[in-house]
XYZ file of N, CA and C in Angstrom:
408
model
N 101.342 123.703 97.542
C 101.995 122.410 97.673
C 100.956 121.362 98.066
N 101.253 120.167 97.939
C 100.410 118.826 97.991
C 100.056 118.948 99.361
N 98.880 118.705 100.070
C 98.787 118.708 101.652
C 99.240 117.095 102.055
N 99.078 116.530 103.421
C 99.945 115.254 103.668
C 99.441 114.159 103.748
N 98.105 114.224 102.690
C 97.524 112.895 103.054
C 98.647 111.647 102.250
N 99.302 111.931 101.363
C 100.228 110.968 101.266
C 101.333 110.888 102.503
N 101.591 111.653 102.928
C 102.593 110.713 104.034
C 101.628 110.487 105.243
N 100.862 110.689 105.757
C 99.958 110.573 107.003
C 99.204 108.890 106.377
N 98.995 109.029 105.409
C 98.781 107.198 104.573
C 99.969 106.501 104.751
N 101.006 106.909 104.395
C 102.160 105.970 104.298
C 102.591 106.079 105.651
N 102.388 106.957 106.835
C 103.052 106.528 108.226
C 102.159 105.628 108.581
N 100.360 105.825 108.175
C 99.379 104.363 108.988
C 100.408 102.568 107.943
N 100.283 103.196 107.575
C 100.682 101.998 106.253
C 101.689 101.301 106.838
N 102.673 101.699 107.605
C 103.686 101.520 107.518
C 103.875 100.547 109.231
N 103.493 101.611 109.816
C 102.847 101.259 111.343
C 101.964 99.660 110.811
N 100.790 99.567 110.019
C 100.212 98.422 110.302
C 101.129 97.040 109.673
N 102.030 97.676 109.256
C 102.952 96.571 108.478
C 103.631 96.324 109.702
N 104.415 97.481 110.463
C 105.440 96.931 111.396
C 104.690 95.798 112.534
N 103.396 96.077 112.605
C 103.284 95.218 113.836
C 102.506 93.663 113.498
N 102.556 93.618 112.492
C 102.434 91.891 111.442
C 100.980 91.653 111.543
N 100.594 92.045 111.487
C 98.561 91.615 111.468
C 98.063 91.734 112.579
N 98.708 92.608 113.448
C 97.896 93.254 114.654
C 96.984 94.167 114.740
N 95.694 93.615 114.929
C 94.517 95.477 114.483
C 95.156 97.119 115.699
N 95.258 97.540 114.823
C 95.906 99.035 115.866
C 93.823 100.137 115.617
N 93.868 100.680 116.785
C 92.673 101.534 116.504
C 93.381 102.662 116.244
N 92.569 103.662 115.472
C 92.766 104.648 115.074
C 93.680 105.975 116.480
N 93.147 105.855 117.571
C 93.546 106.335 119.081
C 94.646 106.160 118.809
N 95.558 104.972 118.892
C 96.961 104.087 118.781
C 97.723 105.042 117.378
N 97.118 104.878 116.818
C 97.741 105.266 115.254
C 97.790 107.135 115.134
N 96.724 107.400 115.614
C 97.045 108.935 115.692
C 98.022 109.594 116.698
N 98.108 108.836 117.764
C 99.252 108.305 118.890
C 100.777 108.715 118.223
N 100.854 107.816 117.353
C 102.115 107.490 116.207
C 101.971 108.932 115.664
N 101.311 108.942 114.734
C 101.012 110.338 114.143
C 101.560 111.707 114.581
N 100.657 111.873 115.635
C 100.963 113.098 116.608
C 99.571 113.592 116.479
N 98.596 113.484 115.365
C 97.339 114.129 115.172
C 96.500 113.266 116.015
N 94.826 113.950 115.507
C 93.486 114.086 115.191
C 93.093 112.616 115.170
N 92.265 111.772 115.938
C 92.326 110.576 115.459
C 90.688 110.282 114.403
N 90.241 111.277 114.167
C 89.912 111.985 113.228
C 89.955 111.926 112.205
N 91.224 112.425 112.237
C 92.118 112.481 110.662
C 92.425 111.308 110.512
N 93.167 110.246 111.261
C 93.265 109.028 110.894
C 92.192 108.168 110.098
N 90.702 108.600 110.946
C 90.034 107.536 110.340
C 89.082 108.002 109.106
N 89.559 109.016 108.972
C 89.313 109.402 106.914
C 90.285 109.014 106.342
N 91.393 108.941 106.563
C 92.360 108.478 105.813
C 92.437 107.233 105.974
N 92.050 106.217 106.841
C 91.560 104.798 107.106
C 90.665 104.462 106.101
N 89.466 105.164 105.780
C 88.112 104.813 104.948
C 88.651 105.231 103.774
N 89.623 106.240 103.723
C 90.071 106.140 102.179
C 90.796 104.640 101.624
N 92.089 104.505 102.422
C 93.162 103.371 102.502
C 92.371 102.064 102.231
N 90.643 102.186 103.033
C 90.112 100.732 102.857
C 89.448 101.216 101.464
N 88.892 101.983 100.876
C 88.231 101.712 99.986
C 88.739 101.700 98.647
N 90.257 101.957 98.770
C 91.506 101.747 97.562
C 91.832 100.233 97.637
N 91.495 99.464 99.300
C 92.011 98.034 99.315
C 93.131 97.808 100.400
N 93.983 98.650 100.639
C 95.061 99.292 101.043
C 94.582 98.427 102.488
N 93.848 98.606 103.366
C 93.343 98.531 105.036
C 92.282 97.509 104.580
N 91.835 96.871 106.024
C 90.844 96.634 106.240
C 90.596 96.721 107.634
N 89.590 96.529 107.918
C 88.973 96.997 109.300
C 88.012 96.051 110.271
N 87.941 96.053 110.956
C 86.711 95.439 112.755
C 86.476 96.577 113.155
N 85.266 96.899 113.119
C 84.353 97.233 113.882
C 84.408 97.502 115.279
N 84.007 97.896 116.171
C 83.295 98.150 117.440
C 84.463 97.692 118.782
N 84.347 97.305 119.494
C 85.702 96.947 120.588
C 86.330 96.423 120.717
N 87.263 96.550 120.725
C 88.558 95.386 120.165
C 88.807 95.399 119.035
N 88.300 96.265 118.323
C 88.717 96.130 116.513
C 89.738 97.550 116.020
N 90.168 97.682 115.457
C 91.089 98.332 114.521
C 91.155 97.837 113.164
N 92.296 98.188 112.727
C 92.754 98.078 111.042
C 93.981 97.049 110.785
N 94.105 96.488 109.681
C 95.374 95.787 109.290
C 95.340 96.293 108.188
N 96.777 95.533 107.380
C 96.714 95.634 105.828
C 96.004 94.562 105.646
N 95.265 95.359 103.913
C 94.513 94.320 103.466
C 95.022 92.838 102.905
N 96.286 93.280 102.409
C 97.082 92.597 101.473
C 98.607 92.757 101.914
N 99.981 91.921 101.451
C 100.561 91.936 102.156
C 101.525 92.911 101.842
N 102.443 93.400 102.232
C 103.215 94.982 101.920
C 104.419 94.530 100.393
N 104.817 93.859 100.299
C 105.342 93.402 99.107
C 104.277 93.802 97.733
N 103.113 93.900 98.466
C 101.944 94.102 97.040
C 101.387 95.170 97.349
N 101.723 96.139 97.961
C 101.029 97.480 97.945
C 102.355 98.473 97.448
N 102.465 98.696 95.925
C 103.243 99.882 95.383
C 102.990 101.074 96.159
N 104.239 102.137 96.256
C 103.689 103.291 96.472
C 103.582 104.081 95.609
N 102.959 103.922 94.211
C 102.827 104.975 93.413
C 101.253 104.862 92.921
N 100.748 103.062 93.450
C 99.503 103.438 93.834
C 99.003 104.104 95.039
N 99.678 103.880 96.017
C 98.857 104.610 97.057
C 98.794 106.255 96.907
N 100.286 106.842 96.272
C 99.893 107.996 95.782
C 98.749 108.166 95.147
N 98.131 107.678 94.283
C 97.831 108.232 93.439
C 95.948 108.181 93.845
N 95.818 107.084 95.026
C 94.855 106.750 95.977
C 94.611 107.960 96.239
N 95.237 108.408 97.414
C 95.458 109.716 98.302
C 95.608 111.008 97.735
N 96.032 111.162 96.643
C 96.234 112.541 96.110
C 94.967 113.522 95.379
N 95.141 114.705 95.915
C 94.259 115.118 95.891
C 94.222 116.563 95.414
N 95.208 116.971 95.170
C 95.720 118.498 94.658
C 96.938 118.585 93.579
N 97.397 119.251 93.165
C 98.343 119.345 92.048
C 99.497 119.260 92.513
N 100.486 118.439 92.506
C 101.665 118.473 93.135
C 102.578 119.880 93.104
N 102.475 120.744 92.530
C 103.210 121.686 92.959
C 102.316 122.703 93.038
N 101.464 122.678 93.087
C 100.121 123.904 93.393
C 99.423 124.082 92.131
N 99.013 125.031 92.062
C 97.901 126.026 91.384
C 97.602 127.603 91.372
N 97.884 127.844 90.241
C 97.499 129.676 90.855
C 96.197 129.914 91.040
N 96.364 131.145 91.941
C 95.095 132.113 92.364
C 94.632 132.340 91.470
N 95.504 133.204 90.414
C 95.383 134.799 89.360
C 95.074 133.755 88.349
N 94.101 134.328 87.482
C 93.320 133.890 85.891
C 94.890 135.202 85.519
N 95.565 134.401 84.502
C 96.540 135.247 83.997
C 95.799 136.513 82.920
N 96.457 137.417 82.573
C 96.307 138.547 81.611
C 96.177 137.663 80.052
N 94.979 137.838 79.621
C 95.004 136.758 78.299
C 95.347 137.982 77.045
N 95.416 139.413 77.443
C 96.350 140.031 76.451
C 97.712 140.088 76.290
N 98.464 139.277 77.516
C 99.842 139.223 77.520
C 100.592 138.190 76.908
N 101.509 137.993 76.203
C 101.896 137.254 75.180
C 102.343 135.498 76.372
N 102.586 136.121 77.164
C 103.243 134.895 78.437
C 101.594 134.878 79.148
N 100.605 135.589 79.779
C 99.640 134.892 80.551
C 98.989 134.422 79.404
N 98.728 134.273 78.493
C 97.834 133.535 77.671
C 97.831 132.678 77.278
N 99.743 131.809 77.807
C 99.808 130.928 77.158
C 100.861 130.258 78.808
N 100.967 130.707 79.866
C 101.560 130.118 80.836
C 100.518 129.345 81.839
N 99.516 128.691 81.697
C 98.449 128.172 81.901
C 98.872 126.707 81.437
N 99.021 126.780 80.003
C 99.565 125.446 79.762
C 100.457 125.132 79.592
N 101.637 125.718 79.767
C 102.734 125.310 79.801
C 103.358 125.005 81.478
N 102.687 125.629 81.995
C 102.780 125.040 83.827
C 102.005 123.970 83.545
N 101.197 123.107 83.246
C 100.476 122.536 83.606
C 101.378 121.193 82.976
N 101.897 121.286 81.563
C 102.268 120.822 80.400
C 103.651 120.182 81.667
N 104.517 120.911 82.425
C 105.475 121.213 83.435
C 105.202 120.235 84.391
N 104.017 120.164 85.320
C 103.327 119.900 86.284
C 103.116 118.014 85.903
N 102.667 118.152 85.146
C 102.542 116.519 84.152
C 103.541 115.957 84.590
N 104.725 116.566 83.771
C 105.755 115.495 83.494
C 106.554 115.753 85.311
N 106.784 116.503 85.647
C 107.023 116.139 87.405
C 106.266 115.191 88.233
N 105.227 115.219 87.862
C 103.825 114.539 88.353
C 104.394 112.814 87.739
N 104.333 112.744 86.678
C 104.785 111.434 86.343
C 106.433 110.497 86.664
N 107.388 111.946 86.607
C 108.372 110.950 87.092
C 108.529 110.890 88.714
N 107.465 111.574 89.061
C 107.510 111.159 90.571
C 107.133 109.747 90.778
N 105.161 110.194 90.190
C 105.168 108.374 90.323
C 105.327 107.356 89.523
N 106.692 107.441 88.903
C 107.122 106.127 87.747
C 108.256 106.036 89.300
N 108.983 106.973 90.138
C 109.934 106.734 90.984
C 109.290 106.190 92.606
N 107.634 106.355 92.470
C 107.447 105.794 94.027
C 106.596 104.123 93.238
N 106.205 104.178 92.063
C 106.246 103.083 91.536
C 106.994 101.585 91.362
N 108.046 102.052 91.701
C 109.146 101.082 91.865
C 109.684 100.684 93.032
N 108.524 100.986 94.635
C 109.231 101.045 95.505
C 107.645 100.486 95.738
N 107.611 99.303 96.975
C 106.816 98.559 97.469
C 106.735 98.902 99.462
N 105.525 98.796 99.818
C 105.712 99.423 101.233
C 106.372 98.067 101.877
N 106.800 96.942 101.420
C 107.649 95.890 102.028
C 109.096 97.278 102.320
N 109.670 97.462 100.839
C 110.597 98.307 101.073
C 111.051 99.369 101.684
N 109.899 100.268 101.952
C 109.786 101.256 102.604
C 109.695 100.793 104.059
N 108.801 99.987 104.456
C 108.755 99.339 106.062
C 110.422 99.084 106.423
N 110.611 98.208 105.209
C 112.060 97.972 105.865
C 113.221 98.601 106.397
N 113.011 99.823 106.058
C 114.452 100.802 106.485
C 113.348 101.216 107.893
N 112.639 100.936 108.939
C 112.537 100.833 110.403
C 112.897 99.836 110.780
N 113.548 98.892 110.586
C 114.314 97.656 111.650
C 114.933 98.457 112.795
């Protein structure tokens, strides 16, 4: 299965929206999280180098959005963050004398596509304005 850098993006995302152009440091945000603040700030340097964040430096600095949440789709930020096959990958090189492993390689994959796409044609249509909004 997909690991969580898409939702661990979309909880910073979401957090820097709720608090309106306030820099939060990574400490604060992994806070929110429950993790690694660590982990936050790879997923920070990712978020900024998609556009997503921007950042200050040194004391007193943290992150905002770069841009305003009405203009950050989430089917780009998926697609930012993603990093593995949405429903996995096998271990096993199938049996290429078997009439099904020789040919279930691409037809999972062929499978995998089209899940893969109507996911993000469905987080495509949804803006992190929208998503922020159901925390009022």
């Amino acid at each position: 299965m997909n690991n969580s850098h898409f939702s661990i993006s979309l909880h910073i995302l979401t957090l820097l929206d709720q608090v309106k152009g306030q820099l939060l440091n990574s400490e604060y945000i992994a806070g929110s999280i429950n993790c690694n603040p660590v982990l936050v700030r790879k997923e920070l340097a990712n978020l900024h180098k998609h556009g997503f964040v921007q950042s200050k430096e040194g004391k007193g600095g943290g992150s905002t959005l770069a841009k305003n949440s009405a203009d950050i789709n989430l089917g780009d930020v998926y697609r930012a963050v993603k990093q593995k096959s949405l429903l996995g990958e096998s271990k096993n090189e199938p049996n290429p004398d078997c009439p099904v492993g020789r040919q279930i390689t691409k037809h999972l994959n062929d499978l995998y596509d089209e899940a893969e796409t109507a996911l993000v044609k469905n987080l495509s249509s949804k803006t992190l304005k929208d998503f922020s909004a159901g925390f009022k």
